[in-house]
Steps between C-alpha positions, in 0.01 A plus 500: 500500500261693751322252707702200519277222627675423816510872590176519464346247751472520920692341706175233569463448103908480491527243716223257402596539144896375667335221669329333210788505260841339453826707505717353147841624352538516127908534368530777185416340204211337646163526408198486789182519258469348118307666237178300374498267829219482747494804773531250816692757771585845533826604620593829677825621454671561792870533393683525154401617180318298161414573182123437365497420128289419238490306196373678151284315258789458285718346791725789570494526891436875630591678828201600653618642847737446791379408864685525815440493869101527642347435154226155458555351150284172325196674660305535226513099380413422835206712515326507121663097512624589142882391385763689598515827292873520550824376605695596830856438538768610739760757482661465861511241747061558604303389771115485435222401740312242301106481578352187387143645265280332740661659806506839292139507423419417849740805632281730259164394614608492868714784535357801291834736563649276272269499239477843514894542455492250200223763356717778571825321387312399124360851462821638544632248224195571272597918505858384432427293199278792391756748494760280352244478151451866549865527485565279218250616291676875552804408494780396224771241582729666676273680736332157570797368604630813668133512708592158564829519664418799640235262710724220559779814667206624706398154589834309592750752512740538788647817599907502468696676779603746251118620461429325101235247484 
């Protein structure tokens, strides 16, 4: 995704946002924030992959997106202090920095690069959630799902030695 969080700060914003969190580890399998429960850190992934999901009003749980390396999650909880809107769980071994909401709201007031890259980094998630209903309003089944992995390819994919993605 263009603008990954981390990418986007300075080295000054970088390294006070470093200083006032806590580096954790999370197995596969594991799951880092809970749907409906109060927004009381941020994390900022840092290495491995999860998997944000939602639940349906009928209880059917839905993939929303995938996150990787540079990207904030639980940020909105923290700062509308709503419930979690969805689940994150890991897909590899992850390490997340994990900011405390008090010590996050005081990095946004006091260090304006930051808030400024959490604007940039939710705008950019706002156009993508646009296009998506764009695109499934357009689009049958099989070219929502085809859009879709198409995406995830463009997203995750690794280049093989012989040239195929």
């Amino acid at each position: 995704m263009p603008g990954e969080f981390l990418e986007l700060l300075g080295s000054d914003d970088r390294d006070a946002l470093m200083a006032r969190g806590g580096r954790r580890r999370f197995d596969p399998g594991t799951r880092l924030i809970a749907e409906g429960l109060p927004g009381d850190e941020v994390f900022v992934l840092l290495e491995g992959r999860v998997r944000i999901t939602g639940t349906t009003r009928d209880g059917r749980e839905v993939v929303v997106r995938f996150g990787g390396p540079g990207e904030m999650l639980g940020e909105l909880a923290v700062l509308d202090e709503q419930p979690r809107a969805s689940s994150v769980e890991a897909i590899d071994p992850v390490e997340a920095l994990a900011i405390s909401a008090a010590d996050f709201g005081s990095l946004l007031h006091s260090h304006p690069g930051i808030a400024f890259a959490l604007l940039r980094t939710l705008a950019g998630r706002f156009r993508g959630a646009d296009a998506a209903r764009i695109e499934f309003a357009a689009s049958q089944t099989l070219g929502r799902v085809a859009a879709r992995l198409l995406e995830l390819v463009h997203r995750y994919g690794q280049q093989a030695e012989d040239g195929a993605l």
